[in-house]
Tab-separated table of C-alpha atoms in Angstrom:
chain	number	residue	atom	x	y	z
A	1	LYS	CA	-19.086	1.178	3.622
A	2	ASN	CA	-15.796	-0.693	3.354
A	3	GLU	CA	-13.723	-0.467	6.506
A	4	VAL	CA	-10.622	-2.118	7.855
A	5	GLU	CA	-9.663	-1.731	11.515
A	6	GLN	CA	-6.248	-2.779	12.712
A	7	SER	CA	-4.728	-3.159	16.174
A	8	PRO	CA	-2.540	-2.468	17.957
A	9	GLN	CA	-1.205	0.758	16.491
A	10	ASN	CA	2.196	0.236	18.110
A	11	LEU	CA	3.819	-2.951	19.321
A	12	THR	CA	7.139	-3.464	21.037
A	13	ALA	CA	8.609	-6.902	21.603
A	14	GLN	CA	11.773	-8.587	22.760
A	15	GLU	CA	13.596	-10.765	20.273
A	16	GLY	CA	12.152	-14.255	20.249
A	17	GLU	CA	8.641	-13.280	21.327
A	18	PHE	CA	5.501	-14.402	19.539
A	19	ILE	CA	3.681	-11.478	17.963
A	20	THR	CA	0.069	-11.070	16.874
A	21	ILE	CA	-1.451	-8.233	14.890
A	22	ASN	CA	-5.199	-8.146	14.402
A	23	CYS	CA	-7.449	-6.859	11.674
A	24	SER	CA	-11.221	-6.704	11.456
A	25	TYR	CA	-13.155	-5.735	8.383
A	26	SER	CA	-16.611	-4.915	7.122
A	27	VAL	CA	-18.982	-6.947	4.986
A	28	GLY	CA	-17.874	-5.252	1.761
A	29	ILE	CA	-14.428	-6.831	1.948
A	30	SER	CA	-13.875	-10.180	0.218
A	31	ALA	CA	-10.201	-10.874	0.973
A	32	LEU	CA	-7.357	-9.525	3.053
A	33	HIS	CA	-3.809	-8.566	2.153
A	34	TRP	CA	-1.071	-8.334	4.755
A	35	LEU	CA	1.650	-5.883	3.763
A	36	GLN	CA	5.008	-4.977	5.255
A	37	GLN	CA	6.433	-1.481	4.942
A	38	HIS	CA	10.057	-0.873	5.888
A	39	PRO	CA	11.441	2.493	7.062
A	40	GLY	CA	12.512	3.396	3.530
A	41	GLY	CA	8.881	3.205	2.480
A	42	GLY	CA	8.808	0.255	0.128
A	43	ILE	CA	5.879	-2.121	0.560
A	44	VAL	CA	6.053	-5.881	0.270
A	45	SER	CA	2.986	-8.053	0.012
A	46	LEU	CA	3.221	-10.867	2.568
A	47	PHE	CA	-0.057	-12.715	2.105
A	48	MET	CA	-3.417	-12.546	0.401
A	49	LEU	CA	-6.128	-14.504	2.175
A	50	SER	CA	-9.739	-15.193	1.408
A	51	SER	CA	-10.079	-18.199	3.700
A	52	GLY	CA	-8.150	-20.394	6.107
A	53	LYS	CA	-4.505	-19.975	6.906
A	54	LYS	CA	-1.216	-19.351	5.123
A	55	LYS	CA	2.345	-19.768	6.360
A	56	HIS	CA	5.626	-18.489	5.034
A	57	GLY	CA	8.670	-19.046	7.184
A	58	ARG	CA	8.017	-17.485	10.583
A	59	LEU	CA	4.931	-15.640	9.375
A	60	ILE	CA	1.435	-17.062	9.688
A	61	ALA	CA	-1.764	-15.375	8.551
A	62	THR	CA	-5.246	-16.556	9.408
A	63	ILE	CA	-8.684	-15.356	8.462
A	64	ASN	CA	-12.100	-16.091	9.954
A	65	ILE	CA	-14.725	-15.213	7.381
A	66	GLN	CA	-17.682	-15.561	9.722
A	67	GLU	CA	-16.168	-13.193	12.274
A	68	LYS	CA	-14.589	-10.966	9.598
A	69	HIS	CA	-11.293	-11.071	11.390
A	70	SER	CA	-7.734	-11.788	10.357
A	71	SER	CA	-4.507	-12.112	12.296
A	72	LEU	CA	-0.854	-11.961	11.372
A	73	HIS	CA	1.473	-13.905	13.645
A	74	ILE	CA	5.247	-13.742	13.775
A	75	THR	CA	6.974	-16.563	15.593
A	76	ALA	CA	10.446	-16.161	17.126
A	77	SER	CA	10.506	-12.447	16.304
A	78	HIS	CA	13.751	-10.826	15.262
A	79	PRO	CA	14.895	-7.187	15.087
A	80	ARG	CA	14.787	-7.389	11.303
A	81	ASP	CA	11.010	-7.906	11.600
A	82	SER	CA	10.746	-4.298	12.775
A	83	ALA	CA	8.517	-2.550	10.258
A	84	VAL	CA	4.996	-1.266	9.752
A	85	TYR	CA	2.504	-4.030	9.036
A	86	ILE	CA	-0.635	-3.060	7.168
A	87	CYS	CA	-3.759	-5.066	6.506
A	88	ALA	CA	-5.684	-4.129	3.398
A	89	GLY	CA	-9.124	-5.347	2.406
A	90	LEU	CA	-10.082	-6.158	-1.158
A	91	ASP	CA	-13.305	-4.427	-2.185
A	92	ARG	CA	-15.845	-7.132	-2.965
A	93	GLY	CA	-17.493	-4.958	-5.581
A	94	SER	CA	-14.330	-3.817	-7.367
A	95	THR	CA	-13.394	-5.579	-10.599
A	96	LEU	CA	-10.030	-3.827	-10.589
A	97	GLY	CA	-8.865	-4.837	-7.127
A	98	ARG	CA	-9.342	-1.698	-5.070
A	99	LEU	CA	-7.947	-1.997	-1.538
A	100	TYR	CA	-8.990	-0.367	1.729
A	101	PHE	CA	-6.150	0.016	4.196
A	102	GLY	CA	-5.860	-0.292	7.940
A	103	ARG	CA	-3.861	2.345	9.769
A	104	GLY	CA	-0.872	0.077	10.207
A	105	THR	CA	0.950	-1.424	13.169
A	106	GLN	CA	4.432	-0.154	13.953
A	107	LEU	CA	6.363	-3.173	15.228
A	108	THR	CA	9.680	-2.725	16.990
A	109	VAL	CA	11.617	-5.814	18.037
A	110	TRP	CA	14.510	-5.230	20.421
A	111	PRO	CA	17.541	-7.523	20.556
B	1	GLY	CA	7.572	-12.092	-7.428
B	2	ALA	CA	6.714	-9.404	-9.897
B	3	VAL	CA	8.649	-6.130	-9.779
B	4	VAL	CA	7.322	-2.603	-9.923
B	5	SER	CA	9.725	0.311	-10.135
B	6	GLN	CA	9.242	4.011	-9.501
B	7	HIS	CA	11.360	6.896	-10.667
B	8	PRO	CA	12.587	9.088	-9.165
B	9	SER	CA	12.855	7.695	-5.662
B	10	ARG	CA	13.241	11.144	-4.221
B	11	VAL	CA	12.729	14.634	-5.645
B	12	ILE	CA	13.054	18.136	-4.307
B	13	CYS	CA	11.549	20.949	-6.325
B	14	LYS	CA	10.633	24.593	-6.038
B	15	SER	CA	7.065	25.703	-5.499
B	16	GLY	CA	5.264	26.230	-8.780
B	17	THR	CA	7.152	23.633	-10.787
B	18	SER	CA	5.743	20.367	-12.105
B	19	VAL	CA	7.084	16.961	-11.161
B	20	LYS	CA	6.602	13.706	-13.066
B	21	ILE	CA	6.744	10.345	-11.318
B	22	GLU	CA	6.966	7.153	-13.353
B	23	CYS	CA	5.653	3.769	-12.330
B	24	ARG	CA	6.745	0.731	-14.342
B	25	SER	CA	5.879	-2.932	-14.153
B	26	LEU	CA	9.163	-4.562	-15.112
B	27	ASP	CA	8.249	-8.158	-15.810
B	28	PHE	CA	4.517	-8.238	-16.367
B	29	GLN	CA	1.766	-6.343	-18.108
B	30	ALA	CA	-0.377	-4.354	-15.720
B	31	THR	CA	-3.866	-3.577	-16.875
B	32	THR	CA	-4.474	-1.458	-13.802
B	33	MET	CA	-2.203	0.761	-11.740
B	34	PHE	CA	-3.147	2.544	-8.543
B	35	TRP	CA	-1.620	5.751	-7.228
B	36	TYR	CA	-1.471	6.346	-3.478
B	37	ARG	CA	-0.335	9.113	-1.230
B	38	GLN	CA	0.985	8.555	2.267
B	39	PHE	CA	1.509	11.173	4.956
B	40	PRO	CA	3.897	10.506	7.862
B	41	LYS	CA	2.596	7.953	10.358
B	42	GLN	CA	-0.543	7.429	8.286
B	43	SER	CA	-1.719	4.697	5.989
B	44	LEU	CA	-2.025	4.805	2.230
B	45	MET	CA	-4.689	6.968	0.670
B	46	LEU	CA	-5.882	6.044	-2.812
B	47	MET	CA	-5.645	8.982	-5.198
B	48	ALA	CA	-6.643	7.436	-8.506
B	49	THR	CA	-7.027	4.254	-10.482
B	50	SER	CA	-5.317	4.137	-13.845
B	51	ASN	CA	-6.200	1.811	-16.720
B	52	GLU	CA	-4.162	1.483	-19.890
B	53	GLY	CA	-5.650	3.447	-22.741
B	54	SER	CA	-8.389	5.155	-20.757
B	55	LYS	CA	-8.787	8.122	-18.451
B	56	ALA	CA	-7.899	7.682	-14.818
B	57	THR	CA	-10.608	7.499	-12.169
B	58	TYR	CA	-9.922	9.917	-9.347
B	59	GLU	CA	-11.035	9.589	-5.751
B	60	GLN	CA	-13.268	12.229	-4.246
B	61	GLY	CA	-11.282	15.257	-3.191
B	62	VAL	CA	-8.339	14.613	-5.513
B	63	GLU	CA	-7.923	17.343	-8.121
B	64	LYS	CA	-7.520	15.748	-11.544
B	65	ASP	CA	-6.008	18.927	-13.005
B	66	LYS	CA	-3.405	18.991	-10.246
B	67	PHE	CA	-2.488	15.309	-10.342
B	68	LEU	CA	-2.334	14.301	-13.992
B	69	ILE	CA	-2.197	10.590	-14.638
B	70	ASN	CA	-1.265	8.983	-17.932
B	71	HIS	CA	-1.280	5.230	-18.485
B	72	ALA	CA	0.418	5.100	-21.849
B	73	SER	CA	1.153	1.392	-22.004
B	74	LEU	CA	0.618	-1.842	-20.117
B	75	THR	CA	3.922	-1.304	-18.303
B	76	LEU	CA	4.021	2.443	-17.640
B	77	SER	CA	1.878	4.936	-15.766
B	78	THR	CA	2.949	8.465	-14.887
B	79	LEU	CA	1.739	10.870	-12.221
B	80	THR	CA	2.481	14.544	-12.799
B	81	VAL	CA	2.067	16.916	-9.892
B	82	THR	CA	1.419	20.225	-11.605
B	83	SER	CA	2.338	23.580	-10.055
B	84	ALA	CA	3.515	21.830	-6.914
B	85	HIS	CA	3.129	23.534	-3.551
B	86	PRO	CA	4.610	22.657	-0.158
B	87	GLU	CA	1.372	20.942	0.883
B	88	ASP	CA	1.921	18.462	-1.974
B	89	SER	CA	5.033	17.207	-0.199
B	90	SER	CA	4.357	13.577	0.561
B	91	PHE	CA	5.285	9.981	-0.205
B	92	TYR	CA	3.692	8.750	-3.431
B	93	ILE	CA	3.380	5.024	-4.097
B	94	CYS	CA	2.066	3.184	-7.106
B	95	SER	CA	0.902	-0.384	-7.388
B	96	ALA	CA	0.212	-2.572	-10.381
B	97	THR	CA	-2.122	-5.491	-10.747
B	98	GLN	CA	-2.037	-8.612	-12.853
B	99	GLY	CA	-5.511	-9.556	-11.770
B	100	ARG	CA	-8.055	-8.506	-9.211
B	101	GLU	CA	-6.401	-10.247	-6.272
B	102	THR	CA	-2.713	-9.659	-7.002
B	103	GLN	CA	-1.172	-6.251	-6.395
B	104	TYR	CA	2.509	-5.306	-6.460
B	105	PHE	CA	3.747	-2.092	-4.935
B	106	GLY	CA	6.470	0.232	-6.140
B	107	PRO	CA	9.193	1.474	-3.774
B	108	GLY	CA	7.660	4.939	-3.563
B	109	THR	CA	8.722	8.492	-4.406
B	110	ARG	CA	9.374	11.019	-1.711
B	111	LEU	CA	8.457	14.519	-2.924
B	112	LEU	CA	9.573	17.647	-1.118
B	113	VAL	CA	8.331	20.988	-2.418
B	114	LEU	CA	10.208	24.015	-1.128
């Protein structure tokens, strides 16, 4: 069974704090997407990872294949980072790219 | 990055009417499009997988006669909610893929059935 577990469900931070969101997944997942969903509902893909680490601006995503665990870090957080962050696992057996989604982390960054 | 649009962004309709939602890949050809439904405070739930020129594959529990999907071209897929009822009120999102590992999401359509 393909499963993706994400934590925490809610996260509140003060502007400037370092933030970490965690995601663990089952053996049927071959890669992880990190997505950002703003209050209006639109979803932006931040990263797709199958190994190692990726960085884009203040966002860093890492994945540990052996432990089946991925983290999304936000350095120097800002109120505009407030959003729902979702990790989604790519089904190893899907040729079309089917994703399994975590429940999301609601991040609120206060000024 | 690639752009996926959805139309309409928001729709209110009366119970019993049908509503069509369009999903377009604007600058690439999408062999596969996915349709999701999202309830408040919950994550995305896959409804169906749509491939150009073939019948959609529906997830267990999703009524294919209620949620009609047509993938007429490599840039357009439509979801029609037939005989909509208040319980169909939800946020519907599509995504389009260029390949197995790349998926672009539309902005979503908020449906309210009165």
